[in-house]
Structures are given as C-alpha cells and as structure tokens.
Amino acid sequence: DAKTTQPTSMDCAEGRAANLPCNHSTISGNEYVYWYRQIHSQGPQYIIHGLKNNETNEMASLIITEDRKSSTLILPHATLRDTAVYYCIVRVEGGGADGLTFGKGTHLIIQP
Amino acid sequence: DTEVTQTPKHLVMGMTNKKSLKCEQHMGHRAMYWYKQKAKKPPELMFVYSYEKLSINESVPSRFSPECPNSSLLNLHLHALQPEDSALYLCASSPSGTRERYGYTFGSGTRLTVV
C-alpha cells in the first residue's frame, strides 16, 4: 500500500466545514483513497472512499485531485462529536483480506 | 446486524493467567482481524483470518493465540502476558473477495491491563 502524509492535528470551529488534507503522491492507478476515523476509546469507523471522482455520502465528501496525488475529506458542518483521529489510507479496493495499515492520522478537534 | 461485538470490554489479568477475548459478527463477512492499539498510537495489525483460516500473522509472540471456530466468531487466547501487552485490542471484519463498499467494520475493543 502507498504511504500517506497527514497533518498531526487540526482545529475547527463547531458548525464550520472541516477540511482534512492527505498527500499520497505514490498512489498507484488501482488504489483507492479510504478515510476512517476513531473517536476516543472506540474502534475505527469507515467514512468514505473513492478512486478519482469526488464522492459524497451522509457523513462527508471526498475531493481527489486530478493527478490523484492528494485528497481532502470535508465534514460540511462539524459538531463536537466529530472530534476524533482521522486516518487516510490508500489501498486496492477489494484487495483481499490483507488488513488495513494505519498511519498516524490527523487529530481533529472541534472547538465549541 | 451491522456490528462487530467484542467481549469483555475491560479485562485485568495477571502475568500467569490465561484469558480469552471474543469477537463476533453476523454480517456474513469472511475475513476477520485482530489489531493491537497502544495509547496515542494507530492500530497495528496482528492476525488475519480469511475463510476461517489464518492467512497473516504479523510476527506476533506466541503468548497470543488466535482461533476462528466458525465464520462468525474469532477468539484471541492470552497466556503469560507481560505488562507491555496492556493495550486496546480491536477486532474487525470485512467482506473478503468482494467489493468493500462499506469498508472494514470494527468492534469497540477490549481494554486489556496486565498486572
């Protein structure tokens, strides 16, 4: 799996959009960008994933640059419950049971 | 049922004890995983079971012994652990061999303390 680079921590005001960047300059053509988050003392939770088109679901939006070397996870209206560590992972979709490899992630703190 | 259930939620054990962690899912997922997570660190993969067979062991010490009795159940047997093994142990499952439309599903973990 390609490696990713994320900021260690970010702050965002409650009610504002939280934009979390991820660099993955060595991503391969068949690798997807996945985002998970881990709220304190819970297991990681899947958020969204995409290949090259922008994706949106009920939790977030994923914007992938045209060259696919970076992406941004957007939480449109952040709440205090969105305070968590956010992990960006690149891997082949349906890549088999090889396990996810987590980097250090971004600790997002939503301020009231 | 869209959950992975782990029991117990908390466990304190002595270094000479034998204990087991249990993980259960009823989503029809055919791959199950054990992760270890130390404080302020990302989860680290320990074992992978695919179709009830151990497919990946990330050089985990033998004092950790995984078992997959059936496609819904995953156990982690613990024996002669050290205090440095204290951590959050996470179980996950995924639909191996099919599109991971919804990604991996994780349990809430077992908080293990070795005294």
XYZ file of C-alpha atoms in Angstrom:
227
model
C 0.000 0.000 0.000
C 1.159 3.515 -0.793
C 2.072 5.775 2.095
C 0.140 8.848 3.125
C 1.042 12.102 4.846
C -1.418 13.948 7.068
C -1.094 16.888 9.466
C -0.733 15.772 13.054
C -3.586 17.902 14.350
C -6.174 20.451 13.261
C -8.754 22.644 14.950
C -12.142 23.618 13.548
C -14.991 25.676 14.968
C -18.281 23.922 15.555
C -20.701 24.442 12.682
C -17.953 25.195 10.176
C -16.651 22.892 7.474
C -13.662 20.798 8.479
C -11.231 20.152 5.621
C -8.702 17.415 6.264
C -5.880 17.053 3.714
C -3.967 13.939 2.781
C -0.971 13.553 0.470
C -0.477 10.259 -1.333
C 1.975 11.110 -4.105
C 2.965 7.478 -4.764
C -0.573 6.152 -5.194
C -0.972 3.508 -7.893
C -3.624 3.564 -10.598
C -5.722 0.849 -8.986
C -5.513 2.154 -5.431
C -8.432 3.875 -3.766
C -8.331 6.535 -1.073
C -10.112 5.477 2.120
C -10.945 7.550 5.169
C -11.627 6.177 8.619
C -11.998 7.932 11.918
C -11.537 6.832 15.509
C -13.380 8.546 18.277
C -11.671 8.242 21.655
C -11.832 4.709 23.110
C -13.864 3.346 20.190
C -12.922 1.271 17.163
C -12.186 2.959 13.832
C -15.205 3.779 11.702
C -15.341 3.766 7.903
C -16.262 7.159 6.446
C -15.861 7.163 2.681
C -13.636 6.034 -0.164
C -13.018 6.931 -3.795
C -10.805 6.335 -6.822
C -10.701 9.551 -8.836
C -14.131 11.094 -8.859
C -15.392 13.164 -5.967
C -17.594 11.216 -3.612
C -20.261 12.241 -1.120
C -22.283 10.343 1.442
C -24.259 11.204 4.543
C -21.106 11.649 6.605
C -18.666 13.514 4.397
C -17.367 14.473 0.973
C -14.105 13.328 -0.573
C -12.309 15.515 -3.076
C -9.455 13.871 -5.007
C -7.149 15.993 -7.154
C -6.959 15.266 -10.854
C -3.442 13.830 -10.554
C -4.648 11.756 -7.572
C -1.630 12.751 -5.513
C -3.699 14.332 -2.769
C -7.210 14.422 -1.396
C -9.360 16.315 1.085
C -12.012 14.954 3.394
C -14.731 17.508 4.086
C -17.080 17.375 7.052
C -19.578 20.040 5.974
C -20.945 21.124 9.363
C -18.636 19.891 12.088
C -20.052 19.063 15.510
C -18.313 18.303 18.789
C -18.941 14.601 18.123
C -16.656 14.830 15.092
C -13.642 15.258 17.373
C -11.561 12.187 16.510
C -8.413 10.909 14.821
C -8.936 10.747 11.061
C -6.936 8.230 9.035
C -6.309 8.444 5.301
C -5.416 5.051 3.786
C -4.716 4.094 0.195
C -5.226 0.525 -0.951
C -6.677 -1.603 -3.693
C -10.455 -1.905 -3.373
C -11.478 -5.434 -2.629
C -7.796 -6.106 -2.223
C -8.402 -9.198 -0.260
C -8.067 -9.888 3.401
C -4.731 -8.176 3.879
C -5.699 -5.827 6.675
C -5.645 -2.050 6.807
C -2.381 -0.278 7.542
C -2.950 2.851 9.608
C -0.653 5.847 9.584
C -0.546 8.377 12.403
C -3.658 10.225 11.214
C -4.904 13.723 11.975
C -6.320 14.567 15.376
C -9.253 16.850 14.582
C -10.510 18.919 17.488
C -13.841 20.679 17.091
C -13.989 23.787 19.244
C -17.314 24.996 20.678
C -26.958 -6.760 12.212
C -24.147 -4.429 11.140
C -21.929 -4.677 14.195
C -18.822 -6.386 15.456
C -19.275 -7.302 19.106
C -16.279 -7.716 21.391
C -16.287 -9.132 24.900
C -15.256 -8.346 27.518
C -14.961 -4.566 27.231
C -12.383 -4.445 30.004
C -10.031 -7.131 31.303
C -7.403 -7.113 34.025
C -5.180 -10.166 34.194
C -2.060 -11.284 35.966
C 1.038 -12.387 34.126
C 0.372 -16.040 34.955
C -3.294 -16.008 33.955
C -4.945 -17.453 30.863
C -7.784 -15.464 29.381
C -9.602 -15.144 26.066
C -11.008 -12.255 24.077
C -14.068 -12.886 21.960
C -15.261 -11.247 18.758
C -18.498 -11.945 16.895
C -20.114 -10.671 13.692
C -23.237 -11.724 11.788
C -22.753 -9.747 8.577
C -21.575 -12.723 6.568
C -18.064 -11.301 6.377
C -15.474 -13.953 5.591
C -12.383 -12.084 6.798
C -11.702 -11.198 10.418
C -8.827 -9.359 12.018
C -7.150 -8.672 15.344
C -5.448 -5.345 15.950
C -3.490 -4.035 18.926
C -3.522 -0.349 19.797
C -1.295 1.314 22.352
C -2.198 4.706 23.779
C -1.890 7.593 21.290
C -0.731 5.213 18.529
C -2.545 3.898 15.445
C -3.922 0.337 15.428
C -1.389 -2.323 14.451
C -2.425 -5.472 12.618
C -1.782 -8.732 14.482
C -3.666 -11.524 12.679
C -5.889 -12.032 9.662
C -8.309 -14.892 9.143
C -9.752 -15.448 5.703
C -12.454 -18.072 5.271
C -11.681 -19.333 8.774
C -8.015 -19.947 8.014
C -5.130 -17.939 9.412
C -3.661 -16.063 6.475
C -1.499 -13.394 8.125
C 0.453 -13.422 11.384
C 2.406 -10.202 11.789
C 5.188 -11.866 13.812
C 3.087 -11.808 16.951
C 4.574 -13.538 20.046
C 3.198 -16.989 20.765
C 1.659 -15.834 24.047
C -1.119 -14.543 21.747
C -3.003 -17.413 20.120
C -5.851 -16.690 17.686
C -8.670 -19.058 16.886
C -11.534 -18.910 14.391
C -14.082 -21.612 15.335
C -16.541 -20.557 12.606
C -17.174 -17.763 10.137
C -18.873 -15.566 12.748
C -16.550 -15.966 15.687
C -12.956 -15.001 16.390
C -11.089 -15.577 19.632
C -7.747 -14.378 20.952
C -6.296 -16.597 23.670
C -3.871 -14.922 26.044
C -1.278 -16.638 28.204
C 1.743 -15.441 30.173
C 1.370 -11.852 29.024
C 3.684 -9.030 30.021
C 2.701 -5.593 31.332
C 3.772 -4.084 27.984
C 0.976 -6.100 26.341
C -1.538 -3.810 28.018
C -3.454 -2.148 25.181
C -6.771 -1.842 23.391
C -7.407 -4.965 21.323
C -9.628 -4.383 18.342
C -11.442 -6.897 16.187
C -12.601 -6.118 12.656
C -14.314 -7.886 9.786
C -14.632 -7.326 6.062
C -16.342 -8.945 3.072
C -13.227 -10.618 1.696
C -13.141 -11.159 -2.030
C -15.966 -8.756 -2.780
C -16.184 -5.031 -3.246
C -15.531 -3.276 0.055
C -18.408 -0.941 -0.474
C -18.641 -0.127 3.205
C -15.095 -0.805 4.300
C -13.983 -2.695 7.355
C -16.240 -2.863 10.410
C -14.514 -2.580 13.767
C -15.657 -3.521 17.230
C -15.259 -1.161 20.178
C -12.360 -3.158 21.530
C -11.262 -4.832 24.744
C -9.178 -2.693 27.077
C -6.600 -5.112 28.490
C -4.450 -4.385 31.517
C -1.730 -6.856 32.520
C -0.583 -6.583 36.128
